[in-house]
Coordinates of C-alpha atoms and ligand atoms in Angstrom, one line a residue:
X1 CA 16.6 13.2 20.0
X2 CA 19.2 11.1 18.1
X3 CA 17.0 8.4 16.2
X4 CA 18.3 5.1 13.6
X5 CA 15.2 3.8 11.4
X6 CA 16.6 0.6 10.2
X7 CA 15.0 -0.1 6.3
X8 CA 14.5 2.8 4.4
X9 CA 11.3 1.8 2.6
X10 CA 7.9 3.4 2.6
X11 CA 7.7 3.1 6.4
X12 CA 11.2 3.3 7.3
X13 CA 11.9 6.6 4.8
X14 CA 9.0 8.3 5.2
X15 CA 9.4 8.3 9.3
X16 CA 13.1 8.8 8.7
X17 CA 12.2 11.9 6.9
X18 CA 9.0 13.5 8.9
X19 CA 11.2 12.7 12.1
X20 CA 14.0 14.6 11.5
X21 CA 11.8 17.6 9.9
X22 CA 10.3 18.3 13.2
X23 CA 14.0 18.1 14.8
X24 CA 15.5 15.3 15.3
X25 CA 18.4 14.1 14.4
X26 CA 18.2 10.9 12.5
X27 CA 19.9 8.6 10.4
X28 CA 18.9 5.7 8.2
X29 CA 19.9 2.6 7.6
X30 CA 19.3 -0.2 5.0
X31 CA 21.3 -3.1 3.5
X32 CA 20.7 -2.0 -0.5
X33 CA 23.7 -0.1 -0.8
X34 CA 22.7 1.3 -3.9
X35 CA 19.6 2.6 -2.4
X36 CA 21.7 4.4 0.1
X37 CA 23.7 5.8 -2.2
X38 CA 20.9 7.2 -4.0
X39 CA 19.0 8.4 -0.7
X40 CA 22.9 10.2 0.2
X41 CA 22.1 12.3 -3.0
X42 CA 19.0 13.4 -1.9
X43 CA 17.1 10.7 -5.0
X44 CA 14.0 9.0 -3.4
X45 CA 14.0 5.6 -4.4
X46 CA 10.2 5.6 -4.5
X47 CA 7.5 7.9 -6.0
X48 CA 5.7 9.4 -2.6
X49 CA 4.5 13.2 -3.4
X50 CA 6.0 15.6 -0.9
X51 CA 9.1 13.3 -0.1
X52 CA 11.9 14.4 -2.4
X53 CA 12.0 18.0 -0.8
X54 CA 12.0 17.2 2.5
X55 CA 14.5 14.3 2.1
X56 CA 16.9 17.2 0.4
X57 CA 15.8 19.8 2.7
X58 CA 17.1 17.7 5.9
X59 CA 19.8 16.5 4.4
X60 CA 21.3 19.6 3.5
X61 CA 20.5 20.7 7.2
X62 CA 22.0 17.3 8.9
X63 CA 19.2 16.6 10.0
X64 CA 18.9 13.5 8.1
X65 CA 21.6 10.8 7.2
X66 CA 21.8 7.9 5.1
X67 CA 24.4 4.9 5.6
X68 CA 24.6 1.3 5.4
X69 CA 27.0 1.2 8.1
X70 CA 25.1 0.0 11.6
X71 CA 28.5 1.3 13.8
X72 CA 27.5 4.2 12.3
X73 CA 24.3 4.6 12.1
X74 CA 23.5 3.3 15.9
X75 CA 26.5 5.4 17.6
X76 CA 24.6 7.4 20.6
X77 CA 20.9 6.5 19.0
X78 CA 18.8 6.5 21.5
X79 CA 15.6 5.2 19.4
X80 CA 16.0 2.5 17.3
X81 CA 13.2 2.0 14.8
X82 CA 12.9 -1.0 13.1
X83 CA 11.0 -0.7 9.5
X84 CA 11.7 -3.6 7.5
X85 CA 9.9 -5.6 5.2
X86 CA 7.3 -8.5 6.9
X87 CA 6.4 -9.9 3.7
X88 CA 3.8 -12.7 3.1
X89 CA 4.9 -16.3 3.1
X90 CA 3.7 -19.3 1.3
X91 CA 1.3 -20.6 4.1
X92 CA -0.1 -17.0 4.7
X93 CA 2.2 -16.4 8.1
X94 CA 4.6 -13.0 8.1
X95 CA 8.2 -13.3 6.9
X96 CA 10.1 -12.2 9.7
X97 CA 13.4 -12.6 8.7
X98 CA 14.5 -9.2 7.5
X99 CA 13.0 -8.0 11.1
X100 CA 15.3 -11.1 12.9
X101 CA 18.2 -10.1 10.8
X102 CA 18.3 -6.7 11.3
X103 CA 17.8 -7.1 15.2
X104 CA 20.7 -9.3 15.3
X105 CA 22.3 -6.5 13.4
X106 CA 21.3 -4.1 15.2
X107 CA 22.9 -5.8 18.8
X108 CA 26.3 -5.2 19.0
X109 CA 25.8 -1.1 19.1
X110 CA 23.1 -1.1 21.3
X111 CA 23.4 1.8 23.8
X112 CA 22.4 1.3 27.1
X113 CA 19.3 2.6 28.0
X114 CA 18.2 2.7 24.5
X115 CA 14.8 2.0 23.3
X116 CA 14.1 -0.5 20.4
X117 CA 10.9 0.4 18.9
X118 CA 8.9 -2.0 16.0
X119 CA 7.4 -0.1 13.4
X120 CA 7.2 -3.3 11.0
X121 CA 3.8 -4.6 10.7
X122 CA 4.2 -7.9 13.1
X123 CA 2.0 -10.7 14.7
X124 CA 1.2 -10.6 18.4
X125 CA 3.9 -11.6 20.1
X126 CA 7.0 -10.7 18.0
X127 CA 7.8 -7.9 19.9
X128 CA 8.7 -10.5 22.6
X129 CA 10.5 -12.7 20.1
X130 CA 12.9 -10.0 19.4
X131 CA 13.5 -8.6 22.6
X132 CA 14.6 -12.2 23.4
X133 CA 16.4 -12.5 20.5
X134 CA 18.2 -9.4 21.1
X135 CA 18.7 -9.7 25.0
X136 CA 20.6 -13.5 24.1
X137 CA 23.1 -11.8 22.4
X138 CA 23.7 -8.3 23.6
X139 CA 27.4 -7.6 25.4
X140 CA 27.8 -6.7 29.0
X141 CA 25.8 -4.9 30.7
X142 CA 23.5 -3.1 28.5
X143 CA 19.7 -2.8 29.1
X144 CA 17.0 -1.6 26.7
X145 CA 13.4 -1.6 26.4
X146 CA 10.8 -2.5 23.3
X147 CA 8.4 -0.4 22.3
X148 CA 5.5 -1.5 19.7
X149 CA 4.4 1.1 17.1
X150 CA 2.9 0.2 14.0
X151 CA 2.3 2.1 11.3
X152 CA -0.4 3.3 9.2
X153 CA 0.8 5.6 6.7
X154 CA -0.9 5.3 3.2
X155 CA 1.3 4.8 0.0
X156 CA 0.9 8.2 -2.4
X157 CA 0.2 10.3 0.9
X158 CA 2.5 8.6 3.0
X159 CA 4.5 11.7 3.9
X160 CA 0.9 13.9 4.5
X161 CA -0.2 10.4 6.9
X162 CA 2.8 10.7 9.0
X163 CA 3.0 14.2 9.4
X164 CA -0.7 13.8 10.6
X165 CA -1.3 10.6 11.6
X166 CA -4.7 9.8 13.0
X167 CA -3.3 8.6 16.2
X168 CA -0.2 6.7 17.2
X169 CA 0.3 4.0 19.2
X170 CA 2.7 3.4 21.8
X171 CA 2.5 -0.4 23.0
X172 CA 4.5 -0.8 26.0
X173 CA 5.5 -2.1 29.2
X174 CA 8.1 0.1 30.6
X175 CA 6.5 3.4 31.4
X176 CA 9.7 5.8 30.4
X177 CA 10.0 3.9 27.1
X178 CA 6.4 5.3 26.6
X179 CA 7.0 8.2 27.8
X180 CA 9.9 8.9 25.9
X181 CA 8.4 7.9 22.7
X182 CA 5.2 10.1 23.4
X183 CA 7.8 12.5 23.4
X184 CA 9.2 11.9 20.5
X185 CA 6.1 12.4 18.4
X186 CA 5.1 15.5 20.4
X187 CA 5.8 18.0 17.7
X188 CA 3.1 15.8 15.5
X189 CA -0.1 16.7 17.7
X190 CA -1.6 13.4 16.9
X191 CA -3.8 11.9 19.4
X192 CA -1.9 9.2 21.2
X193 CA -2.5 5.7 22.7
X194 CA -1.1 3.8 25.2
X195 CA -1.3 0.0 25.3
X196 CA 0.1 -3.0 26.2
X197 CA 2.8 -4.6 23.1
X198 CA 0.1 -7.5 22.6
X199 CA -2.6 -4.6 22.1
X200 CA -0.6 -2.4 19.8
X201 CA 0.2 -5.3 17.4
X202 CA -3.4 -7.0 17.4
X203 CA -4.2 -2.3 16.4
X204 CA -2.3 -2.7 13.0
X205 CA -3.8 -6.2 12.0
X206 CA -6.9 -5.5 13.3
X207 CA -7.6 -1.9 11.0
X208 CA -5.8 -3.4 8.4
X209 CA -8.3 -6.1 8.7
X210 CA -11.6 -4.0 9.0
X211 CA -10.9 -1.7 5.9
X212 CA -10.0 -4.7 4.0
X213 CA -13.6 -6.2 5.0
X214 CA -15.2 -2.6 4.4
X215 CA -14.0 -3.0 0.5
X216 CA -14.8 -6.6 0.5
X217 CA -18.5 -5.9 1.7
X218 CA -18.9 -3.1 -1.1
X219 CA -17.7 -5.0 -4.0
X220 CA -20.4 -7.9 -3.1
X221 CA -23.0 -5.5 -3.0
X222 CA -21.6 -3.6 -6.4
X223 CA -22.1 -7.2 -7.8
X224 CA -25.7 -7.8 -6.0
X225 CA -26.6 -4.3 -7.6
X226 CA -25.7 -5.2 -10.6
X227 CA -28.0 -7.5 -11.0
X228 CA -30.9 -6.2 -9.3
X229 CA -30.8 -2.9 -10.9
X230 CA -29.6 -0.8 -8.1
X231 CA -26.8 2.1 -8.1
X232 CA -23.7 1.3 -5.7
X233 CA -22.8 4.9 -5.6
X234 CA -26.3 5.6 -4.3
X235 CA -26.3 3.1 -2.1
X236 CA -22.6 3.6 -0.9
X237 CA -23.6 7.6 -0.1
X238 CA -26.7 6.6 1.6
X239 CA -24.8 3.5 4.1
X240 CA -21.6 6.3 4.3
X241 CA -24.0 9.4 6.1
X242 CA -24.6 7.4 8.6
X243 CA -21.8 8.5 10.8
X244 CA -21.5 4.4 12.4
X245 CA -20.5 3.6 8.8
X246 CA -18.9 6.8 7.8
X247 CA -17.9 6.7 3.6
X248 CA -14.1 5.7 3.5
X249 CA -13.5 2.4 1.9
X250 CA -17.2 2.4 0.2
X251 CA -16.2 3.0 -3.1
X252 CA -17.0 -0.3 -5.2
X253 CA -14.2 -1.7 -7.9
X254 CA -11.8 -4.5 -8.1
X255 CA -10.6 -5.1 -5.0
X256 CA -7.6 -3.8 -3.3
X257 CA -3.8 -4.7 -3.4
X258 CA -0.5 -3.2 -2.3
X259 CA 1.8 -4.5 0.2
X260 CA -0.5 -4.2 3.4
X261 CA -4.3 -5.3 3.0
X262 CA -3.9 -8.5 1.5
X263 CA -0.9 -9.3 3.1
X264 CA -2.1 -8.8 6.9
X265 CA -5.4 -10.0 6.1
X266 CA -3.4 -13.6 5.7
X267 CA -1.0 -13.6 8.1
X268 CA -4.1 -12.3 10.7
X269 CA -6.2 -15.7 9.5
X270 CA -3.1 -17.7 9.9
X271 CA -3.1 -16.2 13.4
X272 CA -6.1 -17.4 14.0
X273 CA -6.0 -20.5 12.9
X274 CA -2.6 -20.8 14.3
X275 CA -4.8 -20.2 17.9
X276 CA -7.7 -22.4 16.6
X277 CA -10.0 -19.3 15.6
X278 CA -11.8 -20.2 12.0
X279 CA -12.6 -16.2 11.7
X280 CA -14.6 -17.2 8.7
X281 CA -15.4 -13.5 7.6
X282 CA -12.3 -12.6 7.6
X283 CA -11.5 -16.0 5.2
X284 CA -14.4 -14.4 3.1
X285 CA -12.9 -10.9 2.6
X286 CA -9.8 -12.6 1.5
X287 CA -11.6 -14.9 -1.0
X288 CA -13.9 -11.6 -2.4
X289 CA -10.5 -9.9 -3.0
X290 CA -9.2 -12.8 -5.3
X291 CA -12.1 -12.4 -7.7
X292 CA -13.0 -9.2 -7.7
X293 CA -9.9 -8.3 -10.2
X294 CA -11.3 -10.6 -12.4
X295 CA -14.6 -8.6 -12.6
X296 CA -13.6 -6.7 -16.2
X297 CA -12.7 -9.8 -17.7
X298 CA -15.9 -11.9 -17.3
X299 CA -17.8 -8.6 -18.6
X300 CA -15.6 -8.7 -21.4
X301 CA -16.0 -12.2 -22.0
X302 CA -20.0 -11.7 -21.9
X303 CA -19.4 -8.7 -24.4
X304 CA -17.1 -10.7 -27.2
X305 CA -17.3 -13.6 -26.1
X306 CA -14.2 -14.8 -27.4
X307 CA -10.9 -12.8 -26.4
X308 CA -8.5 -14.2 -28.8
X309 CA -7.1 -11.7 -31.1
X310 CA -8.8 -8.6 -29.5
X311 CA -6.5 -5.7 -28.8
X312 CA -7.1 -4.1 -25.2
X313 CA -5.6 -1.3 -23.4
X314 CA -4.9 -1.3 -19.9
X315 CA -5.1 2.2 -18.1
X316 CA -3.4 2.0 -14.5
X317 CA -1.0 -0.9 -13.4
X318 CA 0.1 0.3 -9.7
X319 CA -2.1 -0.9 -7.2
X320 CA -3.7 2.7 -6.5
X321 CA -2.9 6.1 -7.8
X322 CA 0.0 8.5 -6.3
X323 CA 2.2 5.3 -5.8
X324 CA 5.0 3.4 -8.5
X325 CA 4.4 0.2 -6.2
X326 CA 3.1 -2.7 -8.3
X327 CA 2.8 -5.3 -5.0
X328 CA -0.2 -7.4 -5.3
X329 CA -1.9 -4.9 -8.2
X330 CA -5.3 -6.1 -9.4
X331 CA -3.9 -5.5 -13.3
X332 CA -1.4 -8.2 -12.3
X333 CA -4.2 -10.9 -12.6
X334 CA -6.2 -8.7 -15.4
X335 CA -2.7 -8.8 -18.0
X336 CA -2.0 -12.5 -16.8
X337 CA -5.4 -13.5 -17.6
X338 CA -6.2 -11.3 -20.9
X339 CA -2.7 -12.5 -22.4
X340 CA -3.4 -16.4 -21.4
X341 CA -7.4 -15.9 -23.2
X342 CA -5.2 -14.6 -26.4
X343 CA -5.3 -11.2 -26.9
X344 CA -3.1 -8.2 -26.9
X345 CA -2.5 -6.3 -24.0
X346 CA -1.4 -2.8 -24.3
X347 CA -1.1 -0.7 -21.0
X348 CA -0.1 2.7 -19.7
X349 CA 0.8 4.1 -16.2
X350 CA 2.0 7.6 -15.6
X351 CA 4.7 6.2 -13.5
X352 CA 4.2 2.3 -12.3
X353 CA 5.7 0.9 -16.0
X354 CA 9.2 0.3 -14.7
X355 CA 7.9 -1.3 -11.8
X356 CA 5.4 -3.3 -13.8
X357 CA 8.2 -4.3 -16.5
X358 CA 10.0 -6.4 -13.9
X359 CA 6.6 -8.4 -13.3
X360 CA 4.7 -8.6 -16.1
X361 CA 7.7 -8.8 -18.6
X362 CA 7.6 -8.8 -22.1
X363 CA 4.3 -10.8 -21.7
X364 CA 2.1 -6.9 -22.4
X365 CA 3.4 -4.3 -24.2
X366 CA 3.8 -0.5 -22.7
X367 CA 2.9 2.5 -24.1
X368 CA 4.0 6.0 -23.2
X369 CA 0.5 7.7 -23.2
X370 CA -3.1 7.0 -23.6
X371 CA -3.3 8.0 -26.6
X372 CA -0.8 5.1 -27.7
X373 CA -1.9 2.5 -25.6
X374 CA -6.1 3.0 -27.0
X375 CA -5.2 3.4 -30.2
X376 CA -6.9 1.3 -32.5
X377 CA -8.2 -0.8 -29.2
X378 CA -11.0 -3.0 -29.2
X379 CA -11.8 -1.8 -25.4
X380 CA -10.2 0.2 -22.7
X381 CA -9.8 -1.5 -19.4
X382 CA -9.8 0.9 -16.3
X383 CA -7.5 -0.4 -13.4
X384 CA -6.3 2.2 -11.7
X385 CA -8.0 5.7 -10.7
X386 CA -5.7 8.1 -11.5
X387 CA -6.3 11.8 -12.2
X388 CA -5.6 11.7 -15.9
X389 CA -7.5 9.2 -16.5
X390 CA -10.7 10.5 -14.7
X391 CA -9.8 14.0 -17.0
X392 CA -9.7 11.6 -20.1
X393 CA -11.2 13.4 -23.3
X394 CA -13.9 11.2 -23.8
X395 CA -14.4 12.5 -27.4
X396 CA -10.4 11.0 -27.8
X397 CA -11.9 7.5 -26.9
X398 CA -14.1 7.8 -29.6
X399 CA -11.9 9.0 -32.3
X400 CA -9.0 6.8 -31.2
X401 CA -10.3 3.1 -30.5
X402 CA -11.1 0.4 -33.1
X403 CA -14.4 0.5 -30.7
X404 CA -15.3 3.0 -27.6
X405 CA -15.9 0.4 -25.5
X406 CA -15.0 1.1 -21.5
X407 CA -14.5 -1.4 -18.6
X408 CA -14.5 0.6 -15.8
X409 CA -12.9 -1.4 -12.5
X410 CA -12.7 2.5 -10.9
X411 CA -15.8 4.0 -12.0
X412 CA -14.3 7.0 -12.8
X413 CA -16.5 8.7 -15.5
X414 CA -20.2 10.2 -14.8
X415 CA -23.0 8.5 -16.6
X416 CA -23.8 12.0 -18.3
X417 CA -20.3 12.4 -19.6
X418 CA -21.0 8.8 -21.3
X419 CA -24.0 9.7 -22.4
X420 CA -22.7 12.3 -23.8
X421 CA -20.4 10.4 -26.5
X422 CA -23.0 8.7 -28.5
X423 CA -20.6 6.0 -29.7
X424 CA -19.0 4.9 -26.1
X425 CA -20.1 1.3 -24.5
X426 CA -19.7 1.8 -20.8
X427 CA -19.5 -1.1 -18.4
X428 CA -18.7 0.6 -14.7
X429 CA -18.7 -1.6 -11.4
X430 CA -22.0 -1.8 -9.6
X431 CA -24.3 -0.1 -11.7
X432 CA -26.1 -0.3 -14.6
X433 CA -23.7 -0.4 -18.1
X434 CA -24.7 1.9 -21.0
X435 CA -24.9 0.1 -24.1
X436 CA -26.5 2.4 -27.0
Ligands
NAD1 N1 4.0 0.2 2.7 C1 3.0 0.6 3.5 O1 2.0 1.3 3.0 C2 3.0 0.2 4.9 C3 2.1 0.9 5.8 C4 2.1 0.6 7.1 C5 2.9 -0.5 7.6 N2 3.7 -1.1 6.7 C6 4.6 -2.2 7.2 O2 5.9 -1.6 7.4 C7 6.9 -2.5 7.1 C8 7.8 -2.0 6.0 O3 7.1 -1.9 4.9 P1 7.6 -1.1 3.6 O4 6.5 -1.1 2.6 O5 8.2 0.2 4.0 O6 8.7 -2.1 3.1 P2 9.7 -2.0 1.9 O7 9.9 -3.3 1.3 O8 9.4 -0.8 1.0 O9 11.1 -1.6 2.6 C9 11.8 -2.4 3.5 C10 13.3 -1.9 3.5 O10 14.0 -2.7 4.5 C11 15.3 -2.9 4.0 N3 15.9 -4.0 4.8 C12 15.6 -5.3 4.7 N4 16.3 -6.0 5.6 C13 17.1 -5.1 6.2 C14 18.1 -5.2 7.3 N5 18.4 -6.3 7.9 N6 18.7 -4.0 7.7 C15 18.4 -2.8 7.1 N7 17.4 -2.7 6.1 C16 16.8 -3.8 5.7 C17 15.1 -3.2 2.5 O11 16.3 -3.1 1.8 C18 14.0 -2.2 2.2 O12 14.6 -1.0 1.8 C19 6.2 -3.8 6.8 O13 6.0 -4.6 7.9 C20 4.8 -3.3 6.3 O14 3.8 -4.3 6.5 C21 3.8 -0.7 5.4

């Protein structure tokens, strides 16, 4: 099948490339030229692990090519997949001006017959928007259909998620759009539903939604326990066995970030409101989230009690682990606030600095490896879970810091490895600290 993603980001790059391995022939489109150029050269613009060989395998096949050219790109597609950015605006609604641009791009090669698909996460009813939008302007006599299919891919397995999704959804109206696109993903094996545009948009928000909630809920018990003496990890095992829970999403911390959860979670309440719907819990996952960053802090605070002068190291600045992507990051509030209470902020990421340097400036400074960035540090603050920091020499934290003293937003380190280190403070998220 001859396939144009239009915006090759996570979404649109990822599909581009997992489409064409399983046979199609596709070509991508975005308006950064640079990235383009790049992505022509077989260099992913974005850390995903298992993307850069697959991107050079297909490209050195033709089965996958990059252009910023839409006469180019579009000639004889037959799907058109639309991946761009729906970013969050000030009042909470979804930007969708990248997805109106490139539809209006996207009209003048449209093929007859072809089928224009939304991958974008996008409020109920833009599907409809665009195929209006699209349908005022197209030439002559050329028909085409809309087909809703959001996305659910994870950033650092995004290539594993959409060779495997968990399902795929095919919102439609027109039954050989859906069939077509059913299809299309037919090499996948994924379980597949059908359902009406509305349906499949309201899918995304709605999951998006839930897990969001799902961490919410565990971080206000993690604090609860805290205080009552009770062990989130125990109680997160015990509430995830039962298989109506089931254990994803139950791991306490400091709230989640990235480009999806707390984006949709916004522009869904806007929705809402928009319709005259309070959906108060969904307002109270959202206001959970903004704090919960701001969990190491206060714990610091209660520790020093002054910050001023203190020297910190930050372990972790992307939002999660296996990503570069710093959209949203809880350290983003951690740094902002440390630096503003007066102390020095040194951090480390095994591959988010660049990323982080074009948001948090010159305001931190960035070290090359843990062992710089605890040197001499008055505590270690743990943001993001990644493997090397869970591996951390804990006898290292001891010999390096001014004082072994952990703030643990991802409890990564067993109590008996603490206990272990005679010297080593340890406050961890939702259960009792160790202070020797
Ligand atoms: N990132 C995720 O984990 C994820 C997961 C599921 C769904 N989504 C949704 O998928 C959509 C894309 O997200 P992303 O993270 O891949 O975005 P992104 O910001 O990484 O990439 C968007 C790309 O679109 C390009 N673009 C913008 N306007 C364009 C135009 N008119 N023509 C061609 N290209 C254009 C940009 O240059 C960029 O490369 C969003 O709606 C998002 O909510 C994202």
């Amino acid at each position: 099948m001859k396939i144009a993603v239009i915006g090759t980001g996570y979404v649109g790059l990822s599909t581009g490339v997992v489409l064409s391995e399983i046979g199609h022939n596709v070509v991508c489109i975005d308006v950064d030229e640079q990235k383009i150029e790049r992505l022509q050269n077989g260099i992913s613009p974005i850390y995903e692990p298992g993307l850069e060989p697959l991107l050079t395998k297909n490209i050195k096949n033709g089965q996958l090519v990059f252009t910023s050219s839409h006469k180019i790109g579009l000639t004889d597609s037959e799907v058109i997949i639309l991946a761009v950015g729906t970013p969050q605006q000030n009042d909470g609604s979804a930007d969708l001006s990248y997805l109106i641009q490139a539809a209006k791009d996207l009209t003048p090669h449209l093929k007859n017959e072809s089928i224009v698909m939304i991958k974008s996460t996008v409020p109920v009813g833009t599907n409809d928007f665009i195929k209006k939008l699209i349908a005022e302007h197209l030439p002559h006599n050329t028909s085409f259909s809309m087909v809703s299919n959001p996305e659910f891919l994870r950033q650092g397995s995004a290539i594993k998620d959409t060779l495997h999704p968990d399902r795929i959804i095919i919102g439609s109206t027109v039954q050989k759009a859906a069939v077509k696109i059913e299809e299309m993903y037919k090499p996948l094996n994924a379980p597949i539903i059908h359902t009406s545009i509305e349906s499949a948009e309201m899918i995304k928000y709605a999951s998006n939604a839930f897990l969001a909630t799902k961490i919410s809920f565990i971080n206000e018990i993690a604090n609860l326990c805290e205080v009552i003496g009770a062990n989130v990890e125990d109680v997160a095992r015990g509430m995830g066995l039962d298989k109506r829970i089931g254990e994803a999403f139950l791991q306490a911390g400091i709230g989640y970030g990235g480009s999806c959860f707390p984006k949709d979670t916004k522009a869904l309440l806007h929705s809402a409101n928009l319709h005259g719907q309070a959906f108060s819990q969904l307002h109270e996952t959202i206001a959970v989230n903004n704090t919960q960053p701001l969990l190491l802090v206060k714990k610091a605070t209660q520790r020093f009690t002054n910050l001023k002068g203190k020297k910190f190291a930050l372990l972790g600045l992307s939002f999660k682990p296996e990503t570069d992507d710093m959209r949203e990051a809880p350290s983003i509030k951690i740094a902002n606030v440390l630096v503003e209470s007066g102390s020095r902020v040194i951090a480390y990421d095994p591959i988010a600095t660049d990323n982080a340097k074009k948001v948090l400036k010159d305001s931190i400074e960035y070290a090359t490896s843990i062992n710089e960035a605890i040197k001499d540090a008055d505590a270690l603050f743990l943001v993001t879970e990644w493997n090397e920091f869970k591996q951390l020499d804990l006898s290292t934290v001891t010999e390096l810091m001014k004082q072994p003293i952990i703030f643990d937003g991802r409890n990564c380190f067993k109590e008996d490895h603490i206990h272990a280190c005679e010297s080593i403070e340890y406050y961890p998220v939702g259960k009792k600290s160790i202070i020797k």
